[in-house]
Coordinates of C-alpha atoms and ligand atoms in Angstrom, one line a residue:
X5 CA 257.9 181.5 46.3
X6 CA 260.6 184.0 45.3
X7 CA 262.6 182.1 42.7
X8 CA 259.7 180.0 41.5
X9 CA 257.5 183.0 41.2
X10 CA 260.1 185.2 39.6
X11 CA 260.8 182.5 37.0
X12 CA 257.2 181.5 36.3
X13 CA 255.5 184.8 37.2
X14 CA 253.5 184.9 40.4
X15 CA 250.1 184.5 38.6
X16 CA 251.2 181.5 36.7
X17 CA 252.9 180.0 39.8
X18 CA 249.6 180.0 41.6
X19 CA 247.9 178.5 38.5
X20 CA 250.6 175.8 38.4
X21 CA 250.1 174.8 42.1
X22 CA 246.4 174.6 41.6
X23 CA 246.9 172.5 38.5
X24 CA 249.1 170.0 40.3
X25 CA 246.3 169.2 42.6
X26 CA 243.9 168.8 39.7
X27 CA 246.4 166.5 37.9
X28 CA 246.7 164.3 41.0
X29 CA 243.0 164.0 41.1
X30 CA 243.1 163.1 37.4
X31 CA 241.1 166.1 36.4
X32 CA 241.4 167.8 33.1
X33 CA 243.5 171.0 33.0
X34 CA 242.5 174.3 31.4
X35 CA 244.8 175.7 28.8
X36 CA 246.3 178.1 31.3
X37 CA 246.9 175.3 33.8
X38 CA 248.5 173.1 31.1
X39 CA 250.8 175.9 30.1
X40 CA 251.8 176.6 33.7
X41 CA 252.6 173.0 34.5
X42 CA 254.6 172.7 31.4
X43 CA 256.7 175.7 32.4
X44 CA 257.1 174.2 35.8
X45 CA 258.1 170.8 34.4
X46 CA 260.6 172.6 32.1
X47 CA 262.1 174.4 35.1
X48 CA 262.4 171.2 37.1
X49 CA 264.2 169.7 34.1
X50 CA 266.6 172.6 34.1
X51 CA 267.4 172.4 37.8
X52 CA 267.2 168.6 37.6
X53 CA 264.5 168.6 40.3
X54 CA 266.9 169.7 42.9
X55 CA 266.6 173.4 43.7
X56 CA 266.2 173.9 47.4
X57 CA 264.5 177.2 46.8
X58 CA 261.6 175.3 45.2
X59 CA 260.9 173.9 48.6
X60 CA 259.2 177.2 49.3
X61 CA 256.7 176.4 46.6
X62 CA 256.4 172.7 46.3
X63 CA 256.1 170.1 49.0
X64 CA 257.8 166.7 48.6
X65 CA 254.6 165.0 47.3
X66 CA 254.1 167.7 44.6
X67 CA 257.7 167.6 43.5
X68 CA 257.7 163.8 43.4
X69 CA 254.6 163.9 41.4
X70 CA 255.9 166.3 38.8
X71 CA 259.2 164.5 38.5
X72 CA 257.4 161.2 37.8
X73 CA 255.1 163.0 35.5
X74 CA 258.0 164.5 33.6
X75 CA 259.8 161.2 33.3
X76 CA 257.3 158.3 32.9
X77 CA 258.8 154.9 32.5
X78 CA 259.2 153.9 28.8
X79 CA 256.6 151.5 27.5
X80 CA 257.9 148.4 26.0
X81 CA 255.2 148.3 23.3
X82 CA 255.5 151.9 22.3
X83 CA 258.4 152.7 20.0
X84 CA 260.2 155.7 21.4
X85 CA 258.0 155.6 24.5
X86 CA 259.3 158.2 26.8
X87 CA 258.2 161.6 28.0
X88 CA 254.7 162.4 27.0
X89 CA 253.3 165.9 26.7
X90 CA 250.8 167.2 29.1
X91 CA 247.2 166.1 28.4
X92 CA 248.5 163.7 25.6
X93 CA 248.1 160.4 27.3
X94 CA 246.7 158.4 24.3
X95 CA 249.1 155.9 22.8
X96 CA 251.0 157.2 19.8
X97 CA 249.1 156.4 16.7
X98 CA 250.4 156.0 13.2
X99 CA 248.2 157.4 10.6
X100 CA 249.8 156.0 7.5
X101 CA 250.4 152.3 7.6
X102 CA 253.8 151.0 6.7
X103 CA 254.1 149.9 3.1
X104 CA 254.9 146.3 2.9
X105 CA 258.7 146.0 2.6
X106 CA 259.0 149.7 3.6
X107 CA 261.6 149.0 6.2
X108 CA 265.0 149.6 4.8
X109 CA 267.4 146.8 5.9
X110 CA 270.6 147.9 7.4
X111 CA 273.3 148.1 4.8
X112 CA 271.0 148.1 1.8
X113 CA 269.2 150.8 0.0
X114 CA 266.8 149.0 -2.3
X115 CA 267.3 148.0 -5.9
X116 CA 267.5 150.4 -8.9
X117 CA 264.0 149.3 -9.8
X118 CA 262.8 150.2 -6.3
X119 CA 264.4 153.6 -6.7
X120 CA 262.7 154.2 -10.0
X121 CA 259.4 153.0 -8.7
X122 CA 259.8 155.4 -5.7
X123 CA 259.7 158.4 -7.9
X124 CA 262.9 158.8 -9.8
X125 CA 263.6 162.4 -10.6
X126 CA 261.3 164.6 -8.5
X127 CA 260.3 166.7 -11.4
X128 CA 259.1 163.6 -13.3
X129 CA 256.8 162.1 -10.6
X130 CA 253.2 161.8 -11.3
X131 CA 250.1 161.7 -9.1
X132 CA 249.6 158.0 -10.0
X133 CA 253.1 157.2 -8.7
X134 CA 252.4 159.2 -5.6
X135 CA 249.1 157.4 -5.0
X136 CA 250.7 154.0 -5.4
X137 CA 253.3 155.0 -2.7
X138 CA 250.9 156.3 -0.1
X139 CA 249.3 153.0 1.0
X140 CA 246.7 154.4 3.4
X141 CA 243.5 152.5 4.1
X142 CA 241.2 155.4 4.3
X143 CA 239.9 156.4 0.9
X144 CA 239.3 160.0 1.8
X145 CA 242.8 160.4 3.3
X146 CA 244.1 158.8 0.1
X147 CA 242.1 161.3 -2.0
X148 CA 243.5 164.1 0.0
X149 CA 247.0 162.8 -0.4
X150 CA 246.6 162.7 -4.1
X151 CA 245.9 166.5 -3.8
X152 CA 249.0 166.9 -1.6
X153 CA 250.6 169.4 -4.0
X154 CA 247.3 171.2 -4.8
X155 CA 247.3 174.7 -3.3
X156 CA 243.6 175.3 -3.7
X157 CA 242.0 171.9 -3.1
X158 CA 243.9 170.7 -0.1
X159 CA 242.0 171.2 3.2
X160 CA 244.4 170.5 6.1
X161 CA 241.6 170.9 8.7
X162 CA 239.7 168.1 7.1
X163 CA 242.8 166.0 7.1
X164 CA 243.3 166.8 10.8
X165 CA 239.8 165.5 11.5
X166 CA 240.4 162.3 9.4
X167 CA 243.6 161.6 11.2
X168 CA 242.4 162.2 14.8
X169 CA 244.4 165.4 15.1
X170 CA 247.6 164.0 13.6
X171 CA 247.9 165.5 10.1
X172 CA 251.6 166.3 10.2
X173 CA 253.0 162.8 10.0
X174 CA 250.6 162.0 7.2
X175 CA 251.5 165.1 5.1
X176 CA 255.3 164.9 5.8
X177 CA 255.6 161.3 5.1
X178 CA 253.4 161.6 2.1
X179 CA 255.5 164.4 0.6
X180 CA 258.8 162.6 1.3
X181 CA 257.4 159.5 -0.4
X182 CA 256.0 161.4 -3.3
X183 CA 259.3 163.1 -4.1
X184 CA 261.1 159.7 -3.9
X185 CA 263.4 160.8 -1.1
X186 CA 262.9 157.7 1.1
X187 CA 264.3 155.4 -1.6
X188 CA 267.0 157.7 -3.1
X189 CA 268.4 158.6 0.3
X190 CA 268.0 155.1 1.8
X191 CA 265.9 156.5 4.7
X192 CA 264.7 153.7 7.1
X193 CA 261.0 154.3 7.0
X194 CA 260.2 152.8 10.4
X195 CA 262.6 155.3 12.1
X196 CA 261.3 158.1 10.1
X197 CA 257.7 157.3 11.1
X198 CA 258.8 157.1 14.7
X199 CA 260.4 160.5 14.4
X200 CA 257.5 162.1 12.7
X201 CA 255.1 160.7 15.3
X202 CA 257.2 162.0 18.1
X203 CA 257.4 165.4 16.5
X204 CA 253.7 165.5 16.0
X205 CA 253.2 164.6 19.7
X206 CA 255.5 167.3 20.8
X207 CA 253.3 170.0 19.1
X208 CA 250.9 171.3 21.7
X209 CA 247.4 170.5 20.7
X210 CA 246.0 173.1 23.0
X211 CA 247.5 176.0 21.0
X212 CA 244.9 177.5 18.7
X213 CA 247.4 178.1 16.0
X214 CA 250.9 176.7 16.6
X215 CA 249.9 173.1 16.6
X216 CA 250.6 170.2 14.3
X217 CA 247.9 171.2 11.9
X218 CA 249.8 174.5 11.2
X219 CA 253.0 172.5 10.7
X220 CA 251.2 170.1 8.3
X221 CA 249.8 173.2 6.5
X222 CA 253.3 174.6 6.1
X223 CA 254.7 171.3 4.8
X224 CA 251.8 171.1 2.3
X225 CA 252.3 174.7 1.2
X226 CA 256.0 173.9 0.6
X227 CA 255.0 170.8 -1.4
X228 CA 252.8 172.9 -3.6
X229 CA 255.7 175.3 -4.2
X230 CA 258.1 172.6 -5.0
X231 CA 255.7 171.0 -7.5
X232 CA 254.8 174.2 -9.3
X233 CA 258.2 175.6 -10.3
X234 CA 261.4 174.4 -11.9
X235 CA 263.6 175.7 -9.0
X236 CA 263.0 172.4 -7.2
X237 CA 264.9 170.6 -9.9
X238 CA 267.9 172.5 -9.0
X239 CA 267.8 171.2 -5.4
X240 CA 269.7 168.2 -4.3
X241 CA 268.0 165.4 -2.5
X242 CA 269.6 166.5 0.7
X243 CA 268.3 170.0 0.2
X244 CA 264.8 168.7 -0.5
X245 CA 265.0 166.5 2.6
X246 CA 266.2 169.4 4.7
X247 CA 263.6 171.8 3.5
X248 CA 260.7 169.4 4.1
X249 CA 261.9 168.4 7.6
X250 CA 262.5 172.0 8.5
X251 CA 258.9 172.8 7.6
X252 CA 257.7 169.9 9.6
X253 CA 259.6 170.7 12.8
X254 CA 259.8 174.5 12.5
X255 CA 257.4 175.2 15.4
X256 CA 257.7 172.0 17.4
X257 CA 257.1 172.5 21.1
X258 CA 255.8 176.0 20.5
X259 CA 254.6 177.4 23.9
X260 CA 251.7 179.4 22.4
X261 CA 253.4 182.7 23.2
X262 CA 255.8 184.8 21.2
X263 CA 259.4 185.6 21.8
X264 CA 258.6 189.0 23.3
X265 CA 256.4 187.4 25.9
X266 CA 259.2 184.9 26.8
X267 CA 261.7 187.8 27.2
X268 CA 259.3 190.0 29.2
X269 CA 258.6 187.1 31.6
X270 CA 262.3 186.3 31.9
X271 CA 261.5 182.8 31.0
X272 CA 263.9 179.9 31.2
X273 CA 264.0 179.7 27.4
X274 CA 264.9 183.4 27.1
X275 CA 267.7 182.9 29.5
X276 CA 268.9 179.8 27.8
X277 CA 268.9 181.5 24.3
X278 CA 270.0 185.0 25.4
X279 CA 266.8 186.5 24.1
X280 CA 267.7 185.6 20.5
X281 CA 265.1 183.8 18.4
X282 CA 264.0 182.0 21.5
X283 CA 261.2 179.9 20.2
X284 CA 263.0 179.2 16.9
X285 CA 266.2 178.0 18.7
X286 CA 264.0 175.9 21.0
X287 CA 262.2 174.3 18.0
X288 CA 265.5 173.3 16.4
X289 CA 266.9 171.9 19.6
X290 CA 263.7 170.0 20.3
X291 CA 263.7 168.5 16.8
X292 CA 267.2 167.2 17.1
X293 CA 266.7 165.9 20.5
X294 CA 263.8 163.8 19.2
X295 CA 266.0 162.7 16.2
X296 CA 268.7 161.6 18.6
X297 CA 266.5 158.9 20.0
X298 CA 267.9 155.6 18.6
X299 CA 264.5 154.4 17.4
X300 CA 263.9 157.7 15.6
X301 CA 267.3 158.4 14.1
X302 CA 266.6 157.8 10.4
X303 CA 269.7 159.8 9.5
X304 CA 272.1 157.6 11.4
X305 CA 273.5 156.0 8.3
X306 CA 274.3 159.3 6.7
X307 CA 278.0 160.2 6.3
X308 CA 279.1 162.7 8.9
X309 CA 279.4 165.3 6.1
X310 CA 275.9 164.7 4.8
X311 CA 274.4 164.8 8.3
X312 CA 276.2 168.0 9.1
X313 CA 275.0 169.5 5.9
X314 CA 271.3 168.6 6.6
X315 CA 271.5 169.6 10.2
X316 CA 273.0 173.0 9.4
X317 CA 270.5 173.6 6.7
X318 CA 267.5 172.7 8.9
X319 CA 268.7 174.9 11.7
X320 CA 269.3 177.9 9.5
X321 CA 265.8 177.5 7.8
X322 CA 264.1 177.2 11.2
X323 CA 265.9 180.3 12.6
X324 CA 264.8 182.2 9.5
X325 CA 261.2 181.7 10.4
X326 CA 261.6 184.2 13.2
X327 CA 259.6 187.2 12.1
X328 CA 262.3 189.4 13.4
X329 CA 264.5 188.1 10.6
X330 CA 261.9 188.7 7.9
X331 CA 263.4 191.8 6.3
X332 CA 267.0 190.6 6.5
X333 CA 266.0 187.3 4.9
X334 CA 264.2 189.0 1.9
X335 CA 267.2 191.4 1.4
X336 CA 269.6 188.5 1.6
X337 CA 267.7 186.6 -1.1
X338 CA 267.2 189.7 -3.3
X339 CA 271.0 190.4 -3.2
X340 CA 271.8 186.9 -4.4
X341 CA 269.1 187.2 -7.0
X342 CA 270.6 190.4 -8.4
X343 CA 274.0 188.8 -8.5
X344 CA 273.2 185.3 -10.0
X345 CA 269.7 185.5 -11.4
X346 CA 266.8 183.1 -10.7
X347 CA 268.5 179.9 -11.7
X348 CA 269.6 178.3 -8.4
X349 CA 272.1 176.2 -10.3
X350 CA 274.3 179.3 -10.5
X351 CA 274.2 180.0 -6.8
X352 CA 276.8 179.0 -4.3
X353 CA 275.6 176.4 -1.9
X354 CA 275.7 178.9 1.0
X355 CA 273.6 181.4 -0.8
X356 CA 271.1 178.7 -1.9
X357 CA 270.3 178.5 1.8
X358 CA 268.7 182.0 1.5
X359 CA 266.4 180.7 -1.2
X360 CA 265.4 177.7 0.9
X361 CA 264.8 180.0 3.9
X362 CA 262.6 182.2 1.8
X363 CA 260.5 179.3 0.6
X364 CA 259.8 177.9 4.1
X365 CA 259.2 181.4 5.5
X366 CA 256.7 182.1 2.7
X367 CA 255.0 178.8 3.4
X368 CA 254.9 179.7 7.1
X369 CA 253.0 182.9 6.5
X370 CA 251.0 181.8 3.5
X371 CA 247.6 181.6 5.2
X372 CA 246.3 184.9 3.7
X373 CA 247.1 183.5 0.2
X374 CA 244.9 180.4 0.7
X375 CA 241.3 180.2 -0.5
X376 CA 239.2 182.6 1.5
X377 CA 237.4 180.1 3.8
X378 CA 240.8 178.6 4.9
X379 CA 242.3 182.1 5.1
X380 CA 239.6 183.3 7.5
X381 CA 239.8 180.2 9.6
X382 CA 243.5 180.6 10.0
X383 CA 243.2 184.3 10.7
X384 CA 240.9 183.6 13.6
X385 CA 243.1 181.0 15.0
X386 CA 246.2 183.2 15.0
X387 CA 244.3 185.8 16.9
X388 CA 242.8 183.3 19.3
X389 CA 246.3 182.5 20.3
X390 CA 247.5 186.1 20.4
X391 CA 244.5 187.0 22.6
X392 CA 245.2 184.1 24.9
X393 CA 248.7 185.6 25.3
X394 CA 247.2 189.0 26.0
X395 CA 245.2 187.3 28.8
X396 CA 248.3 185.9 30.2
X397 CA 250.0 189.2 30.1
X398 CA 247.1 190.8 31.9
X399 CA 247.2 188.0 34.5
X400 CA 250.9 188.6 35.1
X401 CA 250.3 192.4 35.6
X402 CA 252.2 193.2 32.3
X403 CA 251.2 195.8 29.8
X404 CA 249.1 193.9 27.2
X405 CA 250.6 194.0 23.7
X406 CA 248.3 195.9 21.4
X407 CA 248.0 193.0 18.9
X408 CA 247.2 190.6 21.8
X409 CA 244.6 192.8 23.4
X410 CA 241.2 191.3 22.6
X411 CA 239.5 194.6 23.6
X412 CA 241.4 196.8 21.3
X413 CA 242.8 194.7 18.4
X414 CA 240.8 194.2 15.2
X415 CA 241.2 190.8 13.5
X416 CA 240.5 192.1 10.0
X417 CA 242.7 195.2 10.4
X418 CA 245.6 193.1 11.9
X419 CA 245.3 190.7 9.0
X420 CA 245.3 193.5 6.4
X421 CA 248.4 195.0 8.0
X422 CA 250.1 191.6 8.1
X423 CA 249.3 191.1 4.4
X424 CA 250.5 194.6 3.4
X425 CA 253.7 194.7 5.3
X426 CA 254.7 191.0 5.6
X427 CA 253.0 188.6 3.2
X428 CA 252.9 190.9 0.1
X429 CA 256.7 191.7 0.1
X430 CA 257.5 188.1 0.8
X431 CA 255.4 186.7 -2.1
X432 CA 256.5 189.4 -4.5
X433 CA 260.1 188.2 -3.8
X434 CA 259.1 184.6 -4.0
X435 CA 257.7 185.3 -7.5
X436 CA 261.2 185.7 -8.7
X437 CA 262.0 182.1 -7.7
X438 CA 258.6 180.5 -8.1
X439 CA 256.7 182.5 -10.7
X440 CA 254.3 179.6 -11.6
X441 CA 253.3 179.1 -8.0
X442 CA 252.6 182.7 -7.3
X443 CA 250.7 183.3 -10.6
X444 CA 248.9 180.0 -10.8
X445 CA 247.5 179.9 -7.4
X446 CA 245.9 183.3 -7.4
X447 CA 248.2 184.6 -4.8
X448 CA 248.0 187.8 -7.0
X449 CA 245.0 188.7 -4.8
X450 CA 247.4 189.7 -2.1
X451 CA 250.0 191.3 -4.4
Ligands
LIG526 ZN1 255.0 178.5 11.8

């Protein structure tokens, strides 16, 4: 299996072949088998299932099976029914029921009264307005959504339990409603819900860390930042929409391994993106592919100019979540801050992007600033995923990255280093833009 093995790694290639037989027998896959099959499906998609060299590895029955697995027939009763992720065969579920009359009719955008009821100015919204807009039937979910902007009280793990592992669509839709963006931007809620459900499904539930609970956590962290400080009043509705969507999709489809691993294994994605912010480029592309589905495209009525603005902003924010861009991002923001001060109203639109990138990046790495029980839980999950990558590296005969080596790395020490060199500088800088958030939420324990 020269090509197949070179692309997938000989160890993973063997795992994938074993997994295909297990899939055909309808047996559950281990995390490694799931990962290997996904890589194989991805490769087949790239070569469109027709690479003669794959004949050395796959017989006709295996290839046929994988192709049919990759492209199941759409289901008539499932909006957006198309490709399903591995080991995610349950029908898509919607956590938040549609509000009565929530569907936005083509060509209309609701009355002025609707707009006012939906939140008005973001800075003036109250928790009561938010509650009235949520419309969930589960009282505990409803209680949690009332705390959607509360940094200390919100427990995303509990929400994940209550929503059967689908907290992201609940948090993202809740925040968009709470800030009145559905009404003011005339977003068709049915399509938005389809999109968020597809995004949630595209997150890999087998990843210990980079799953939809992490994405929901980042969206909620962002919501807490937007609520705490006046900078959010300087943001346009399109900027608010972009920043919330970017947070929701920023890790979609994450393979559970980092960019370095993808480069070292000469993965398909590394080739496609020339070793540059591989995962982040992939997340952006995956998000916009899901948005392009007709039943998901809640931005289809935007003007070309507005759509291009939102798309560009989302992409730039996602790319800035690459840790390799951490220092450049902070310096870019600090340079604008020195030039124009903390009032974003004085910043040029292009430079405001640096502020939005900083906010989402800070939310993305904010676990150590959470209350200690949540902080510890997240820290363990991060390392569970890193150690799983280390196991893959060892299985492939690669040198195991130090931080991924479960025999050598120390979780507390790694976390302390992360706080000292990454989180602390980021939150210190964030304090210039969001002083209330940084002070009020006891993030000073890391500063
Ligand atoms: Zn992330």
